[in-house]
Amino acid sequence: MKVLVTGAAGFIGFYTSKVLLSKGHQVVGLDNINDYYDVNLKYSRLKELGISKTEAAEYNTLCQSHSEDFTFVRINLEDREELPKLFKNEKFDIVCNLAAQAGVRYSIENPETYVDSNLVGFLNILECCRNNAIKHFVYASSSSVYGMNKKIPFSTDDNVDYPISLYAATKKSNELMAHTYSHLFKIPTTGLRFFTVYGPWGRPDMAMFLFTDAIVKDKPIKVFNHGKMERDFTYIDDIVEGVVRIIEKSPSNRIESQEYYKLYNIGNNNSVKLLDFIKEIEINLGKVATKDMMEMQPGDVVRTWADVDELIKDYDYSPNTSIKDGVKSFIDWFKDYYN
Ligand SMILES: NC(=O)c1ccc[n+]([C@@H]2O[C@H](COP(=O)([O-])OP(=O)(O)OC[C@H]3O[C@@H](n4cnc5c(N)ncnc54)[C@H](O)[C@@H]3O)[C@@H](O)[C@H]2O)c1
């Protein structure tokens, strides 16, 4: 199949592209390589996919990897001129939209970026899917849509009408927009609410990376809500296995039953205490963190926990990486990548 993966220079998009390529699919990766975090990490991921920094940096220029199965193009999702041309020329079967402005805390200071990438950009992608008879549109939502949901584990049947950050509001909006396009234009869409993804090549703005980096540099780590937080940490390989299963399975049975719109949680189905997570990092680094205990951050939630029964039932999804193994893989990569 020919798959467009947006956000291909990002953490999850990079892995998704890699696994799709290893399974013999043709992948076109798209990213605007913005500087929300270290762009060199984004270029290094693309290098792993066979694209050099000089090639990738050019705007709207298709570059081919040595294997020829991977093509990369730097385009903004907001670009209403070039995005439709790309769709017309490349004739994708499937679109996997992982490009977005991520991060809960950043959305409080930079709301416009979220509207540009996550709302305007998302609409442009939907329009391209509509105009190019895309067979299946798979996109990233987030566990943050659950806001202060008290009922655990979080189920896709729970009410998510009360987001507490603009980031969450844009992700919830994506689900609503996808529903509308599924209904009006009969496009099979599948939304995935990701739960705190971590692992090698992970994002520098997320806890795993921030903690490791600070501990290595003998700097204190900021522990919000005095450590009284829990997250359904999900290892990148488990996430990508789920994403690829969804991409590979034809939605034909859904078309027959007119079930064009689908939504799943994708997590580890387990909630880990933040302080236990930090302990695991300390064990792997052989160093104890200096912890600055802080108040809860605006926009943050105390606990996340994914109910993934639907994904198990429909896709035989089986996350199996323990925190112990996952944290070790990240630390091994971190030491190697940053010498
Ligand atoms: N990592 C997590 O724990 C997590 C949790 C919940 C949801 N998500 C969602 O999963 C998706 C992937 O997340 P990630 O962790 O890989 O993030 P990431 O920031 O590493 O990747 C996103 C990529 O999209 C690109 N991008 C952003 N805006 C763009 C635009 N307007 N046009 C083109 N490219 C653009 C960025 O340059 C980046 O490389 C995102 O939609 C994110 O919101 C991630």
CSV table of C-alpha atoms and ligand atoms in Angstrom, one decimal:
chain,number,residue,atom,x,y,z
A,1,MET,CA,0.0,0.0,0.0
A,2,LYS,CA,1.1,3.6,-0.4
A,3,VAL,CA,0.8,5.4,2.9
A,4,LEU,CA,1.1,9.1,3.7
A,5,VAL,CA,2.6,9.5,7.2
A,6,THR,CA,2.4,13.1,8.4
A,7,GLY,CA,4.7,14.0,11.2
A,8,ALA,CA,7.3,11.6,9.9
A,9,ALA,CA,10.2,13.5,11.4
A,10,GLY,CA,8.4,13.3,14.8
A,11,PHE,CA,8.7,10.6,17.4
A,12,ILE,CA,5.7,8.4,16.5
A,13,GLY,CA,5.7,9.2,12.8
A,14,PHE,CA,9.3,8.2,12.4
A,15,TYR,CA,8.7,4.8,14.0
A,16,THR,CA,5.4,4.3,12.1
A,17,SER,CA,7.2,5.0,8.8
A,18,LYS,CA,10.1,2.6,9.8
A,19,VAL,CA,7.7,-0.3,10.6
A,20,LEU,CA,5.6,0.2,7.5
A,21,LEU,CA,8.7,0.2,5.3
A,22,SER,CA,9.9,-3.0,7.0
A,23,LYS,CA,6.6,-4.6,6.0
A,24,GLY,CA,7.0,-3.7,2.4
A,25,HIS,CA,4.7,-0.7,2.1
A,26,GLN,CA,5.6,2.5,0.2
A,27,VAL,CA,5.7,5.5,2.5
A,28,VAL,CA,5.6,9.2,1.8
A,29,GLY,CA,6.6,11.1,5.0
A,30,LEU,CA,5.6,14.7,5.5
A,31,ASP,CA,6.7,17.1,8.2
A,32,ASN,CA,7.4,20.9,8.4
A,33,ILE,CA,10.3,20.2,10.8
A,34,ASN,CA,9.3,23.0,13.1
A,35,ASP,CA,11.6,24.0,16.0
A,36,TYR,CA,9.2,23.3,18.9
A,37,TYR,CA,12.0,21.0,20.1
A,38,ASP,CA,15.6,20.3,18.8
A,39,VAL,CA,15.4,20.1,15.0
A,40,ASN,CA,18.6,18.0,14.9
A,41,LEU,CA,16.7,15.2,16.5
A,42,LYS,CA,14.1,15.4,13.8
A,43,TYR,CA,16.9,15.4,11.1
A,44,SER,CA,18.6,12.5,12.8
A,45,ARG,CA,15.3,10.5,12.7
A,46,LEU,CA,15.0,11.3,8.9
A,47,LYS,CA,18.6,10.2,8.4
A,48,GLU,CA,17.7,6.8,9.9
A,49,LEU,CA,15.0,6.7,7.2
A,50,GLY,CA,17.6,7.4,4.5
A,51,ILE,CA,17.1,11.2,4.0
A,52,SER,CA,19.9,13.7,4.5
A,53,LYS,CA,19.5,17.0,6.3
A,54,THR,CA,20.2,19.0,3.2
A,55,GLU,CA,17.6,17.2,1.2
A,56,ALA,CA,15.0,17.3,4.0
A,57,ALA,CA,15.5,21.0,4.7
A,58,GLU,CA,14.2,22.1,1.2
A,59,TYR,CA,10.5,23.2,1.3
A,60,ASN,CA,8.1,21.2,-1.0
A,61,THR,CA,10.8,19.1,-2.6
A,62,LEU,CA,10.3,15.4,-2.7
A,63,CYS,CA,13.4,13.5,-1.7
A,64,GLN,CA,13.9,9.8,-2.2
A,65,SER,CA,15.7,7.4,0.2
A,66,HIS,CA,18.3,4.9,-1.1
A,67,SER,CA,15.8,2.1,-0.8
A,68,GLU,CA,13.4,4.2,-3.0
A,69,ASP,CA,10.4,3.0,-0.8
A,70,PHE,CA,10.6,6.1,1.4
A,71,THR,CA,10.0,9.6,0.1
A,72,PHE,CA,10.1,12.7,2.3
A,73,VAL,CA,8.6,16.1,1.7
A,74,ARG,CA,8.8,19.2,3.9
A,75,ILE,CA,5.3,20.8,3.8
A,76,ASN,CA,3.1,22.6,6.3
A,77,LEU,CA,-0.3,21.1,6.8
A,78,GLU,CA,-1.6,24.6,6.6
A,79,ASP,CA,-0.4,24.9,3.0
A,80,ARG,CA,-3.6,24.9,1.0
A,81,GLU,CA,-1.7,25.2,-2.3
A,82,GLU,CA,0.9,22.4,-2.0
A,83,LEU,CA,-1.0,19.8,0.1
A,84,PRO,CA,-3.7,19.1,-2.6
A,85,LYS,CA,-1.0,18.9,-5.3
A,86,LEU,CA,0.9,16.3,-3.3
A,87,PHE,CA,-2.3,14.2,-2.9
A,88,LYS,CA,-3.1,14.5,-6.6
A,89,ASN,CA,0.4,13.5,-7.7
A,90,GLU,CA,1.1,10.7,-5.2
A,91,LYS,CA,-2.3,8.9,-5.1
A,92,PHE,CA,-2.1,7.5,-1.5
A,93,ASP,CA,-4.2,4.5,-0.4
A,94,ILE,CA,-4.1,5.4,3.3
A,95,VAL,CA,-3.3,8.5,5.3
A,96,CYS,CA,-1.9,8.4,8.8
A,97,ASN,CA,-2.0,11.9,10.3
A,98,LEU,CA,0.4,12.1,13.2
A,99,ALA,CA,1.6,15.7,12.5
A,100,ALA,CA,0.3,18.1,15.2
A,101,GLN,CA,1.5,20.7,17.7
A,102,ALA,CA,1.8,18.4,20.7
A,103,GLY,CA,2.3,19.3,24.4
A,104,VAL,CA,-0.2,20.3,27.0
A,105,ARG,CA,1.8,23.0,28.8
A,106,TYR,CA,3.0,24.8,25.6
A,107,SER,CA,-0.6,25.3,24.5
A,108,ILE,CA,-1.2,27.7,27.4
A,109,GLU,CA,1.4,30.1,26.1
A,110,ASN,CA,1.1,29.4,22.4
A,111,PRO,CA,-2.5,28.8,21.5
A,112,GLU,CA,-2.3,30.0,17.9
A,113,THR,CA,0.1,27.3,16.9
A,114,TYR,CA,-2.4,24.7,18.0
A,115,VAL,CA,-5.2,26.2,16.0
A,116,ASP,CA,-2.9,26.4,12.9
A,117,SER,CA,-1.5,22.9,12.9
A,118,ASN,CA,-4.2,20.9,14.7
A,119,LEU,CA,-7.4,22.6,13.4
A,120,VAL,CA,-6.5,24.3,10.1
A,121,GLY,CA,-4.0,21.7,9.2
A,122,PHE,CA,-6.3,18.9,10.1
A,123,LEU,CA,-9.1,20.3,8.0
A,124,ASN,CA,-6.8,20.6,5.0
A,125,ILE,CA,-5.9,16.9,5.4
A,126,LEU,CA,-9.5,15.9,5.7
A,127,GLU,CA,-10.4,17.9,2.5
A,128,CYS,CA,-7.5,16.1,0.7
A,129,CYS,CA,-8.9,12.7,1.8
A,130,ARG,CA,-12.3,13.7,0.6
A,131,ASN,CA,-11.1,14.9,-2.8
A,132,ASN,CA,-8.8,11.9,-3.4
A,133,ALA,CA,-10.9,8.9,-2.4
A,134,ILE,CA,-8.6,7.9,0.4
A,135,LYS,CA,-9.5,4.4,1.6
A,136,HIS,CA,-8.8,4.9,5.3
A,137,PHE,CA,-7.8,8.0,7.4
A,138,VAL,CA,-6.1,7.1,10.6
A,139,TYR,CA,-5.2,10.0,13.0
A,140,ALA,CA,-3.7,10.8,16.4
A,141,SER,CA,-6.0,12.0,19.2
A,142,SER,CA,-4.8,12.0,22.8
A,143,SER,CA,-5.6,10.8,26.3
A,144,SER,CA,-5.7,14.5,27.3
A,145,VAL,CA,-9.3,14.6,25.9
A,146,TYR,CA,-10.4,12.8,29.1
A,147,GLY,CA,-9.6,16.0,31.2
A,148,MET,CA,-10.4,15.4,34.9
A,149,ASN,CA,-12.3,12.2,34.2
A,150,LYS,CA,-12.5,10.4,37.5
A,151,LYS,CA,-13.7,7.0,36.3
A,152,ILE,CA,-10.9,4.6,35.6
A,153,PRO,CA,-9.8,3.0,33.3
A,154,PHE,CA,-10.7,5.7,30.7
A,155,SER,CA,-13.1,4.3,28.2
A,156,THR,CA,-14.1,5.8,24.8
A,157,ASP,CA,-17.7,5.7,26.1
A,158,ASP,CA,-16.8,8.2,28.8
A,159,ASN,CA,-17.9,11.8,28.5
A,160,VAL,CA,-15.1,14.0,27.1
A,161,ASP,CA,-16.9,17.3,26.8
A,162,TYR,CA,-14.7,19.1,29.4
A,163,PRO,CA,-11.1,19.5,28.1
A,164,ILE,CA,-8.8,21.4,30.4
A,165,SER,CA,-6.1,22.5,27.9
A,166,LEU,CA,-6.3,24.0,24.4
A,167,TYR,CA,-4.3,21.1,23.2
A,168,ALA,CA,-7.0,18.7,24.4
A,169,ALA,CA,-9.7,20.9,22.9
A,170,THR,CA,-8.0,20.7,19.5
A,171,LYS,CA,-7.7,16.9,19.7
A,172,LYS,CA,-11.3,16.5,20.7
A,173,SER,CA,-12.2,18.8,17.8
A,174,ASN,CA,-10.3,16.5,15.5
A,175,GLU,CA,-12.5,13.6,16.5
A,176,LEU,CA,-15.6,15.7,15.8
A,177,MET,CA,-14.3,16.8,12.5
A,178,ALA,CA,-13.4,13.2,11.5
A,179,HIS,CA,-16.9,12.2,12.6
A,180,THR,CA,-18.4,14.8,10.3
A,181,TYR,CA,-16.3,13.8,7.3
A,182,SER,CA,-17.1,10.1,7.9
A,183,HIS,CA,-20.8,10.9,8.1
A,184,LEU,CA,-21.0,13.2,5.1
A,185,PHE,CA,-18.5,11.7,2.7
A,186,LYS,CA,-18.3,8.1,3.9
A,187,ILE,CA,-14.6,8.2,4.6
A,188,PRO,CA,-13.5,5.4,7.0
A,189,THR,CA,-11.7,7.3,9.8
A,190,THR,CA,-10.0,5.8,12.8
A,191,GLY,CA,-9.0,8.1,15.7
A,192,LEU,CA,-6.4,6.9,18.2
A,193,ARG,CA,-6.2,8.3,21.7
A,194,PHE,CA,-2.5,7.8,22.5
A,195,PHE,CA,-1.5,7.5,26.2
A,196,THR,CA,2.0,8.9,27.2
A,197,VAL,CA,4.3,7.4,24.6
A,198,TYR,CA,8.0,6.9,25.5
A,199,GLY,CA,11.0,5.1,24.2
A,200,PRO,CA,14.2,5.6,22.2
A,201,TRP,CA,14.1,8.7,19.9
A,202,GLY,CA,11.5,10.1,22.3
A,203,ARG,CA,10.4,13.8,22.6
A,204,PRO,CA,12.7,16.1,24.5
A,205,ASP,CA,9.7,18.0,26.0
A,206,MET,CA,8.3,14.9,27.7
A,207,ALA,CA,9.0,13.6,31.3
A,208,MET,CA,11.2,10.6,30.3
A,209,PHE,CA,13.6,12.8,28.4
A,210,LEU,CA,13.5,15.8,30.8
A,211,PHE,CA,14.2,13.7,33.8
A,212,THR,CA,17.0,11.7,32.2
A,213,ASP,CA,18.7,14.8,30.8
A,214,ALA,CA,18.5,16.6,34.2
A,215,ILE,CA,19.8,13.7,36.2
A,216,VAL,CA,22.7,13.1,33.9
A,217,LYS,CA,23.6,16.8,34.2
A,218,ASP,CA,23.2,16.8,38.0
A,219,LYS,CA,20.4,19.2,37.8
A,220,PRO,CA,17.2,19.0,39.9
A,221,ILE,CA,14.0,17.5,38.3
A,222,LYS,CA,10.6,19.2,38.6
A,223,VAL,CA,8.1,16.7,40.1
A,224,PHE,CA,4.6,18.2,39.7
A,225,ASN,CA,1.8,17.7,42.2
A,226,HIS,CA,4.4,16.5,44.7
A,227,GLY,CA,4.8,13.3,42.7
A,228,LYS,CA,1.1,12.4,43.2
A,229,MET,CA,0.5,11.6,39.6
A,230,GLU,CA,0.0,8.4,37.6
A,231,ARG,CA,0.4,7.8,33.9
A,232,ASP,CA,-0.4,4.9,31.5
A,233,PHE,CA,3.1,5.0,30.0
A,234,THR,CA,3.1,3.2,26.7
A,235,TYR,CA,6.2,1.9,25.0
A,236,ILE,CA,6.7,3.2,21.4
A,237,ASP,CA,6.9,-0.4,19.9
A,238,ASP,CA,3.5,-1.3,21.4
A,239,ILE,CA,2.0,1.9,20.1
A,240,VAL,CA,3.3,1.5,16.6
A,241,GLU,CA,2.3,-2.1,16.4
A,242,GLY,CA,-1.2,-1.0,17.1
A,243,VAL,CA,-1.1,1.8,14.5
A,244,VAL,CA,0.3,-0.5,11.8
A,245,ARG,CA,-2.3,-3.2,12.5
A,246,ILE,CA,-5.0,-0.6,12.0
A,247,ILE,CA,-3.4,0.7,8.8
A,248,GLU,CA,-2.9,-2.8,7.4
A,249,LYS,CA,-6.4,-4.1,8.0
A,250,SER,CA,-8.9,-3.1,5.3
A,251,PRO,CA,-11.9,-1.2,6.7
A,252,SER,CA,-14.2,-3.1,4.2
A,253,ASN,CA,-16.2,-4.8,6.9
A,254,ARG,CA,-16.9,-1.4,8.5
A,255,ILE,CA,-18.0,0.0,5.1
A,256,GLU,CA,-20.5,-2.9,4.8
A,257,SER,CA,-21.9,-2.2,8.2
A,258,GLN,CA,-21.7,1.6,7.6
A,259,GLU,CA,-19.4,2.1,10.6
A,260,TYR,CA,-17.3,4.7,8.9
A,261,TYR,CA,-16.2,6.4,12.2
A,262,LYS,CA,-14.2,4.6,14.8
A,263,LEU,CA,-12.3,5.7,17.9
A,264,TYR,CA,-9.9,3.7,20.1
A,265,ASN,CA,-7.7,4.2,23.2
A,266,ILE,CA,-4.2,3.0,22.6
A,267,GLY,CA,-2.2,2.6,25.8
A,268,ASN,CA,-0.6,0.0,28.0
A,269,ASN,CA,-3.7,-0.6,30.1
A,270,ASN,CA,-1.8,0.1,33.3
A,271,SER,CA,-1.2,3.1,35.5
A,272,VAL,CA,2.3,3.7,36.9
A,273,LYS,CA,3.1,6.0,39.8
A,274,LEU,CA,5.3,8.9,38.6
A,275,LEU,CA,7.7,8.3,41.5
A,276,ASP,CA,8.1,4.6,40.5
A,277,PHE,CA,8.8,5.7,37.0
A,278,ILE,CA,11.5,8.1,38.3
A,279,LYS,CA,13.0,5.3,40.4
A,280,GLU,CA,13.4,3.1,37.3
A,281,ILE,CA,15.3,6.0,35.6
A,282,GLU,CA,17.5,6.3,38.6
A,283,ILE,CA,18.2,2.6,38.7
A,284,ASN,CA,19.3,2.6,35.0
A,285,LEU,CA,21.4,5.7,35.4
A,286,GLY,CA,22.9,4.6,38.7
A,287,LYS,CA,22.2,8.0,40.2
A,288,VAL,CA,19.6,9.5,42.5
A,289,ALA,CA,17.6,12.5,41.3
A,290,THR,CA,17.4,15.8,43.2
A,291,LYS,CA,13.6,16.3,43.2
A,292,ASP,CA,12.0,19.8,43.3
A,293,MET,CA,8.5,19.0,44.5
A,294,MET,CA,6.1,21.4,42.8
A,295,GLU,CA,2.4,22.2,42.7
A,296,MET,CA,0.2,20.8,40.0
A,297,GLN,CA,0.6,22.5,36.6
A,298,PRO,CA,-2.3,24.2,34.9
A,299,GLY,CA,-3.8,22.0,32.2
A,300,ASP,CA,-2.3,18.8,33.6
A,301,VAL,CA,-4.3,15.8,34.8
A,302,VAL,CA,-3.5,13.6,37.9
A,303,ARG,CA,-4.0,10.2,36.4
A,304,THR,CA,-4.4,8.4,33.1
A,305,TRP,CA,-5.3,4.8,32.4
A,306,ALA,CA,-6.4,3.4,29.1
A,307,ASP,CA,-9.2,0.8,28.7
A,308,VAL,CA,-8.0,-0.9,25.5
A,309,ASP,CA,-10.5,-3.8,25.3
A,310,GLU,CA,-12.0,-2.5,22.0
A,311,LEU,CA,-8.5,-2.5,20.4
A,312,ILE,CA,-7.8,-6.0,21.7
A,313,LYS,CA,-11.2,-7.2,20.4
A,314,ASP,CA,-10.9,-5.7,16.9
A,315,TYR,CA,-7.1,-5.8,16.3
A,316,ASP,CA,-5.8,-8.4,18.7
A,317,TYR,CA,-3.7,-5.6,20.2
A,318,SER,CA,-1.3,-6.7,22.9
A,319,PRO,CA,1.0,-4.2,24.6
A,320,ASN,CA,3.7,-6.2,26.4
A,321,THR,CA,6.6,-4.0,27.2
A,322,SER,CA,7.1,-3.5,30.9
A,323,ILE,CA,8.3,-0.2,32.4
A,324,LYS,CA,11.5,-1.9,33.4
A,325,ASP,CA,12.4,-3.0,29.8
A,326,GLY,CA,11.0,0.2,28.2
A,327,VAL,CA,13.0,2.6,30.5
A,328,LYS,CA,16.2,0.6,30.0
A,329,SER,CA,15.8,0.8,26.2
A,330,PHE,CA,15.3,4.6,26.4
A,331,ILE,CA,18.3,5.1,28.7
A,332,ASP,CA,20.5,2.9,26.5
A,333,TRP,CA,19.5,4.9,23.4
A,334,PHE,CA,20.0,8.3,25.3
A,335,LYS,CA,23.5,7.3,26.4
A,336,ASP,CA,24.5,6.2,22.9
A,337,TYR,CA,22.9,9.2,21.0
A,338,TYR,CA,24.3,11.8,23.4
A,339,ASN,CA,27.6,10.0,24.0
B,1,LIG,N1,3.9,11.2,22.3
B,1,LIG,C1,2.8,11.1,23.1
B,1,LIG,O1,2.9,10.7,24.2
B,1,LIG,C2,1.5,11.5,22.5
B,1,LIG,C3,0.4,11.4,23.4
B,1,LIG,C4,-0.9,11.7,22.9
B,1,LIG,C5,-1.0,12.1,21.6
B,1,LIG,N2,0.1,12.3,20.8
B,1,LIG,C6,-0.1,12.7,19.4
B,1,LIG,O2,0.5,11.9,18.5
B,1,LIG,C7,1.0,12.6,17.4
B,1,LIG,C8,2.5,12.3,17.2
B,1,LIG,O3,3.2,12.8,18.4
B,1,LIG,P1,4.7,12.8,18.6
B,1,LIG,O4,5.0,12.5,20.1
B,1,LIG,O5,5.4,12.0,17.6
B,1,LIG,O6,5.0,14.3,18.4
B,1,LIG,P2,6.2,15.0,17.6
B,1,LIG,O7,6.2,16.5,18.0
B,1,LIG,O8,7.5,14.3,17.8
B,1,LIG,O9,5.8,14.8,16.1
B,1,LIG,C9,4.9,15.7,15.4
B,1,LIG,C10,5.6,16.1,14.1
B,1,LIG,O10,4.6,16.9,13.4
B,1,LIG,C11,5.3,18.0,12.8
B,1,LIG,N3,4.3,19.1,12.6
B,1,LIG,C12,3.7,19.8,13.6
B,1,LIG,N4,2.9,20.7,13.0
B,1,LIG,C13,3.0,20.5,11.7
B,1,LIG,C14,2.4,21.1,10.6
B,1,LIG,N5,1.5,22.2,10.8
B,1,LIG,N6,2.7,20.7,9.3
B,1,LIG,C15,3.5,19.7,9.1
B,1,LIG,N7,4.2,19.1,10.2
B,1,LIG,C16,3.9,19.5,11.4
B,1,LIG,C17,6.4,18.4,13.8
B,1,LIG,O11,7.5,19.0,13.1
B,1,LIG,C18,6.8,17.0,14.4
B,1,LIG,O12,7.9,16.5,13.8
B,1,LIG,C19,0.6,14.0,17.6
B,1,LIG,O13,-0.6,14.3,16.9
B,1,LIG,C20,0.4,14.1,19.1
B,1,LIG,O14,-0.5,15.1,19.4
B,1,LIG,C21,1.3,12.0,21.2
